[in-house]
XYZ file of C-alpha atoms in Angstrom:
430
model
C -0.140 0.117 -0.194
C 0.796 3.873 -1.129
C 0.478 5.506 2.595
C 2.085 1.829 4.516
C 4.771 3.822 6.737
C 8.445 1.804 7.358
C 8.128 -1.079 9.511
C 9.177 -0.595 12.718
C 12.365 -2.103 13.678
C 12.822 -5.786 14.919
C 15.663 -7.409 15.684
C 16.844 -10.912 14.071
C 18.411 -11.859 17.798
C 17.739 -11.591 21.565
C 21.639 -9.463 22.187
C 21.474 -5.944 21.258
C 24.799 -3.834 20.799
C 24.607 -0.171 20.797
C 25.612 2.071 17.960
C 26.739 -1.298 15.831
C 25.741 -4.723 13.899
C 24.768 -7.694 15.980
C 27.745 -9.863 16.008
C 27.062 -13.536 16.846
C 28.959 -16.602 16.936
C 27.854 -19.879 14.345
C 27.266 -21.025 18.305
C 25.017 -18.240 19.550
C 23.809 -17.792 16.211
C 22.626 -21.950 15.902
C 20.844 -21.886 19.253
C 18.707 -18.982 18.462
C 17.881 -20.286 15.039
C 16.543 -23.440 17.246
C 14.726 -21.002 19.540
C 13.127 -19.521 16.869
C 11.861 -22.640 15.229
C 10.440 -23.827 18.377
C 8.289 -21.162 18.757
C 7.041 -20.917 15.785
C 6.785 -24.715 16.081
C 4.170 -24.748 18.554
C 2.197 -21.808 17.077
C 1.868 -24.099 14.082
C 0.630 -27.122 16.557
C -1.606 -25.045 17.879
C -5.121 -25.860 16.262
C -4.274 -30.106 16.534
C -3.061 -29.094 20.153
C -6.680 -27.420 21.203
C -8.233 -30.187 19.190
C -6.972 -33.275 21.627
C -8.683 -31.844 24.571
C -12.154 -31.193 21.988
C -12.120 -34.808 21.136
C -11.418 -35.931 24.196
C -14.882 -33.907 25.549
C -16.790 -35.367 22.424
C -15.103 -38.723 22.574
C -16.894 -38.615 26.072
C -20.360 -36.982 24.928
C -20.819 -39.811 22.207
C -19.978 -42.257 25.430
C -23.484 -41.733 27.052
C -26.883 -42.445 27.104
C -29.147 -41.082 24.398
C -31.059 -39.862 26.544
C -27.827 -37.496 28.216
C -26.952 -36.961 24.199
C -30.331 -35.299 23.711
C -30.489 -33.647 26.534
C -27.291 -32.051 25.593
C -27.751 -31.425 21.641
C -27.418 -27.770 21.857
C -23.701 -28.416 24.064
C -23.127 -30.418 21.552
C -23.507 -28.248 18.482
C -21.393 -25.971 20.861
C -18.215 -28.088 20.911
C -18.339 -27.380 16.711
C -19.023 -23.961 16.572
C -16.117 -24.397 19.591
C -14.076 -26.287 16.805
C -15.110 -23.587 14.041
C -13.215 -21.024 16.466
C -9.926 -22.820 16.918
C -10.044 -23.006 12.779
C -10.492 -19.132 12.875
C -7.729 -18.506 15.258
C -5.168 -20.613 13.587
C -5.678 -18.914 9.911
C -4.814 -15.850 12.530
C -1.231 -17.415 13.103
C -0.810 -18.139 9.702
C -1.037 -15.144 9.119
C 1.183 -14.060 11.617
C 3.924 -16.222 10.642
C 3.488 -15.284 6.708
C 6.113 -12.840 7.667
C 10.133 -13.663 7.574
C 10.854 -10.838 9.852
C 11.603 -13.124 12.959
C 13.079 -16.301 11.016
C 15.656 -17.954 9.947
C 15.868 -18.217 6.705
C 14.900 -22.170 5.042
C 11.342 -22.266 7.544
C 9.046 -22.708 6.449
C 5.800 -20.738 8.074
C 3.195 -22.662 5.453
C 3.658 -25.729 7.461
C 0.898 -26.898 9.262
C 2.000 -29.833 11.714
C -0.143 -32.204 12.144
C 2.193 -34.124 15.116
C 3.376 -32.438 18.179
C 7.059 -30.971 17.273
C 10.186 -32.227 19.155
C 11.228 -30.212 21.172
C 7.569 -28.624 22.009
C 6.314 -28.442 25.060
C 3.244 -28.370 26.944
C 4.133 -25.241 28.180
C 5.609 -23.849 24.876
C 2.006 -24.302 24.122
C -0.030 -23.401 26.977
C 2.455 -19.876 25.516
C 0.704 -20.422 22.361
C -2.240 -20.088 23.248
C -1.532 -17.463 26.008
C 0.040 -14.799 23.568
C -4.414 -14.994 21.510
C -5.317 -13.506 25.112
C -2.510 -10.665 24.996
C -3.147 -10.237 21.336
C -7.150 -9.509 22.935
C -5.431 -7.326 25.897
C -3.412 -4.713 24.374
C -4.590 -4.414 20.190
C -8.697 -5.182 20.904
C -11.993 -2.383 21.753
C -12.860 -5.419 24.515
C -9.981 -5.101 26.689
C -10.251 -1.186 26.560
C -11.028 -1.473 30.011
C -8.036 -3.806 30.932
C -5.703 -1.385 28.936
C -7.313 1.767 31.182
C -6.277 -0.068 34.465
C -2.815 -0.671 34.181
C -1.593 2.032 31.283
C -3.563 4.884 32.273
C -1.738 5.677 35.704
C 1.764 4.813 34.215
C 1.542 7.470 31.175
C -0.608 10.523 33.457
C 2.811 10.595 35.409
C 5.209 10.408 32.788
C 3.168 12.981 31.094
C 3.240 14.844 34.337
C 6.752 14.434 35.227
C 7.565 15.316 31.269
C 5.773 18.180 30.219
C 5.325 18.827 26.565
C 5.048 22.327 27.891
C 8.842 21.788 29.420
C 11.180 19.493 27.115
C 10.895 18.378 23.426
C 9.372 15.588 23.999
C 11.449 13.511 20.880
C 14.370 14.134 22.678
C 12.564 11.774 26.383
C 13.540 8.421 25.762
C 11.867 5.963 27.888
C 12.547 2.024 28.070
C 9.539 0.069 28.275
C 11.130 -3.446 29.687
C 8.764 -7.006 29.410
C 7.358 -4.860 26.471
C 4.829 -7.810 25.534
C 2.440 -7.105 22.810
C 3.879 -2.834 22.680
C 0.761 -1.576 23.181
C 2.143 0.789 25.679
C 5.421 1.540 23.840
C 3.030 2.456 20.978
C 0.692 4.958 22.836
C 4.017 5.808 24.674
C 5.630 7.114 20.775
C 2.400 8.495 20.355
C 2.925 11.272 22.714
C 5.902 12.172 21.287
C 8.013 10.174 23.113
C 11.214 8.417 22.134
C 10.245 4.724 23.242
C 11.893 1.596 22.974
C 9.812 -1.560 24.769
C 12.581 -5.000 25.278
C 11.003 -8.483 25.052
C 12.518 -11.531 26.013
C 9.779 -14.159 24.689
C 9.115 -14.297 20.423
C 5.818 -15.177 21.256
C 4.928 -11.738 22.019
C 7.262 -10.566 19.204
C 6.294 -12.108 16.417
C 3.285 -11.015 17.200
C 3.407 -7.818 18.438
C 5.335 -7.820 14.972
C 2.865 -8.725 13.018
C 0.775 -6.047 14.255
C 2.498 -3.210 14.456
C 4.055 -3.835 10.960
C 1.658 -6.075 8.666
C -2.126 -5.045 9.688
C -2.856 -2.398 7.487
C -6.602 -1.709 8.251
C -8.256 -1.224 11.591
C -10.456 -4.580 13.122
C -8.849 -6.806 10.050
C -8.657 -9.633 11.824
C -11.288 -11.321 14.039
C -9.680 -13.154 17.167
C -11.156 -16.349 19.257
C -9.326 -16.054 22.041
C -11.329 -17.556 25.250
C -12.281 -20.767 23.246
C -9.545 -22.345 25.739
C -11.946 -21.196 28.572
C -14.062 -24.784 29.103
C -15.705 -23.659 32.271
C -17.139 -20.399 34.421
C -18.955 -19.541 31.353
C -22.995 -17.964 31.859
C -23.837 -18.209 28.430
C -22.187 -20.664 25.395
C -21.767 -17.909 23.664
C -18.789 -16.338 26.633
C -16.292 -18.974 25.245
C -16.915 -18.172 21.945
C -16.820 -14.462 21.822
C -14.985 -12.862 18.925
C -12.947 -10.004 19.051
C -11.570 -7.625 16.072
C -7.627 -5.830 16.120
C -5.843 -4.238 15.625
C -8.988 -1.326 17.277
C -5.528 1.015 15.989
C -3.676 0.350 12.960
C -0.001 1.332 13.817
C 0.682 1.311 10.211
C -2.371 3.658 9.202
C -1.524 6.061 12.752
C 2.519 6.360 13.007
C 3.703 7.467 16.286
C 5.079 11.166 16.749
C 7.390 9.657 18.562
C 10.373 7.316 17.633
C 9.315 3.823 18.872
C 11.843 0.368 18.741
C 11.546 -2.661 19.859
C 14.582 -4.969 20.991
C 14.732 -8.504 21.527
C 16.648 -10.377 24.583
C 16.829 -10.695 28.197
C 16.747 -7.403 30.128
C 19.806 -8.523 32.096
C 21.877 -8.818 29.097
C 20.975 -6.306 26.773
C 20.601 -3.006 29.301
C 23.867 -2.382 30.822
C 24.306 1.106 29.446
C 24.702 3.399 32.609
C 22.526 6.664 32.035
C 21.059 5.852 28.994
C 17.358 6.873 29.700
C 15.056 8.974 30.760
C 12.682 7.062 31.909
C 11.971 3.270 32.653
C 8.024 2.610 32.448
C 7.254 -1.221 33.964
C 4.152 -2.720 33.579
C 3.637 -6.597 35.226
C 7.750 -6.635 35.310
C 9.872 -6.549 37.483
C 8.299 -9.629 39.567
C 9.625 -12.208 36.468
C 12.943 -12.011 37.941
C 14.643 -14.614 39.524
C 16.139 -12.122 42.006
C 14.358 -8.581 41.778
C 17.429 -6.572 43.373
C 19.141 -7.270 39.567
C 15.820 -5.211 38.068
C 15.953 -2.575 40.318
C 19.910 -2.005 40.541
C 19.471 -2.480 35.760
C 16.800 0.102 36.671
C 18.864 2.734 38.872
C 22.338 2.190 36.399
C 20.617 3.046 32.878
C 18.654 5.957 34.178
C 20.060 9.153 33.685
C 20.453 11.509 36.701
C 16.968 13.019 37.471
C 15.167 10.433 35.347
C 12.321 8.010 36.611
C 11.054 4.576 37.086
C 7.235 4.328 36.828
C 5.796 0.487 38.130
C 2.916 -0.967 37.774
C 1.975 -5.185 38.594
C 1.722 -7.325 41.676
C 4.486 -9.374 42.921
C 3.256 -12.584 41.802
C 7.108 -14.047 41.316
C 6.926 -16.367 38.231
C 9.463 -18.320 39.472
C 8.886 -18.873 43.155
C 7.093 -22.125 42.353
C 9.289 -23.178 39.122
C 11.484 -26.180 39.367
C 14.667 -25.800 38.739
C 14.509 -22.100 38.652
C 15.543 -20.166 42.270
C 13.608 -17.455 43.098
C 13.470 -14.986 45.686
C 10.006 -12.920 46.745
C 10.309 -9.762 48.663
C 8.017 -7.843 49.779
C 5.989 -4.967 49.416
C 7.487 -3.586 52.654
C 11.046 -5.465 51.424
C 11.397 -3.238 47.688
C 10.418 -0.017 49.933
C 14.005 -0.263 51.725
C 15.463 -2.062 48.755
C 15.028 0.809 46.293
C 15.836 3.878 48.745
C 18.892 2.010 49.149
C 20.096 1.519 46.263
C 19.720 5.439 45.903
C 15.858 5.914 44.391
C 13.676 8.029 45.698
C 10.440 7.459 45.638
C 8.278 10.736 44.795
C 4.770 8.583 44.455
C 3.332 5.232 46.189
C 0.626 3.145 46.294
C -1.379 0.224 46.650
C -4.440 -1.267 45.894
C -4.757 -0.716 42.640
C -7.609 -2.925 40.745
C -5.791 -4.285 37.872
C -7.039 -7.173 35.519
C -4.944 -9.099 33.331
C -5.875 -11.192 29.977
C -9.443 -12.066 31.842
C -12.796 -12.975 29.880
C -14.366 -9.695 31.242
C -18.003 -12.244 30.694
C -16.198 -15.479 32.707
C -17.650 -15.738 36.054
C -14.181 -16.020 37.626
C -12.900 -12.502 37.471
C -8.930 -12.564 39.134
C -8.259 -9.666 40.389
C -4.434 -8.355 41.483
C -4.295 -5.108 44.025
C -1.629 -3.893 42.238
C 1.250 -1.730 43.112
C 2.232 1.465 41.470
C 4.682 3.921 42.462
C 7.081 6.258 41.080
C 10.821 6.924 41.930
C 14.080 9.296 40.231
C 17.218 8.564 40.006
C 18.355 11.772 42.179
C 19.670 14.640 39.569
C 23.328 14.880 41.133
C 26.203 12.244 42.703
C 25.817 12.066 46.314
C 23.378 9.578 45.943
C 26.965 6.730 46.341
C 27.051 7.501 49.746
C 23.652 6.373 50.518
C 24.212 2.922 48.321
C 27.809 2.829 50.456
C 25.191 2.487 54.006
C 23.729 -0.901 55.620
C 19.819 -1.065 54.916
C 17.431 -1.004 57.921
C 16.268 -4.536 59.463
C 12.477 -5.196 59.080
C 12.960 -7.345 61.300
C 13.826 -6.825 65.449
C 15.913 -9.279 67.287
C 15.041 -10.377 70.331
C 19.413 -10.543 70.809
C 18.880 -6.681 70.479
C 16.833 -4.794 72.719
C 15.210 -6.092 75.360
C 11.777 -8.086 73.675
C 8.264 -7.390 75.639
C 5.182 -8.864 73.673
C 2.685 -7.124 72.695
C -0.882 -6.809 74.396
C -2.722 -6.514 70.638
C -1.925 -7.966 67.539
C -0.914 -5.994 64.335
C -2.983 -5.367 61.699
C -3.417 -7.712 58.408
C -1.731 -6.439 55.799
C -4.050 -4.070 53.839
C -3.775 -4.840 50.680
C -3.258 -9.247 49.735
C -2.454 -9.893 46.358
C -4.995 -12.851 44.672
C -3.125 -16.238 44.822
C -6.101 -17.852 44.009
C -5.170 -17.870 39.532
C -5.548 -20.404 37.510
C -2.385 -20.983 35.170
C -4.726 -21.304 31.697
C -6.331 -17.752 32.930
C -3.335 -16.324 33.912
C -0.795 -15.669 30.874
C 2.187 -14.171 32.571
C 2.382 -16.987 34.806
C 3.598 -19.146 31.374
């Protein structure tokens, strides 16, 4: 199309070297090719994998008595509709895989896998299904309320700190780690900021590249993001509800500010001090094995006077994952850690009600009481003295003072994070 803007720059590989071409050893390059191919295989196997669960339900239905089958005749018709929705989702996936920007040469993106590909695990298939829900979260009108819960506080705080009347916005560099499907990065760039998204998951990168670069008009594609949710449905139509995306077409509505997307591990990619005026994190900091590493890196890459804006819960994704170590500091701990590293906390709020990729019609609505803060790296060099101080101990030990039990019990924490979240309903756990 003649009015298409140049594609948003996407990296071929997950590590970035500043101001120079990417350089990889043959071993690293081959490992990356295999990883991308595995993600591609999982997408291609989506339909057959979804059929396995559906076929099992249909087989059980056919084993029931004739009277039971008669009572479930509408349910049987509904399962046929579910199968059609899965087919439609596979059609969208085929479109997503049509472009080769992120794929190693020689891959066959048109091939449909009928058998489980080698090295593709159930977790990979869960991520493929979750990616469809995240497309809906970031790029459909149906999930606009959910986006407003999460993104509006971040955007409002950045606009308040870096006012258009006081700054040349195209000179304000913002980094969005854990950019996911790219909507927050895009929205900030639309306001004129120079915005860079960073994402580790190639499931997300492939899908965001499709939306940002290859969808040439609004609401072009139809997706059924809740089709895998067989429980807690009030009506049959709720499971097979369609969403259209993208509700805003980045190709036809290019942002005023520069926008880029970098692939790779946040801790590996971003090591240059004093590089960004702002770091914006949304549902991100609890993705670390050690959240202190994230906080230190954010502090390092901010320019003096730069701010870190964060919103999200403390799910701590590695806390129950076999083979991974994890620490899970409380919010109380994090405040001490941030101040000890050198941050000035400008704003801090708890109890921000946020949902994450939830079917709005489901009987079960998982909701977080999220944290929100704005921190500033001091605009001078005196913060190094504060870094050398020992952080205060949260726990008063009996050996340190004469301990007497309190006559009243301590109040409970006001805002508890909801833990009853099923893996199928929460793509951030994949």
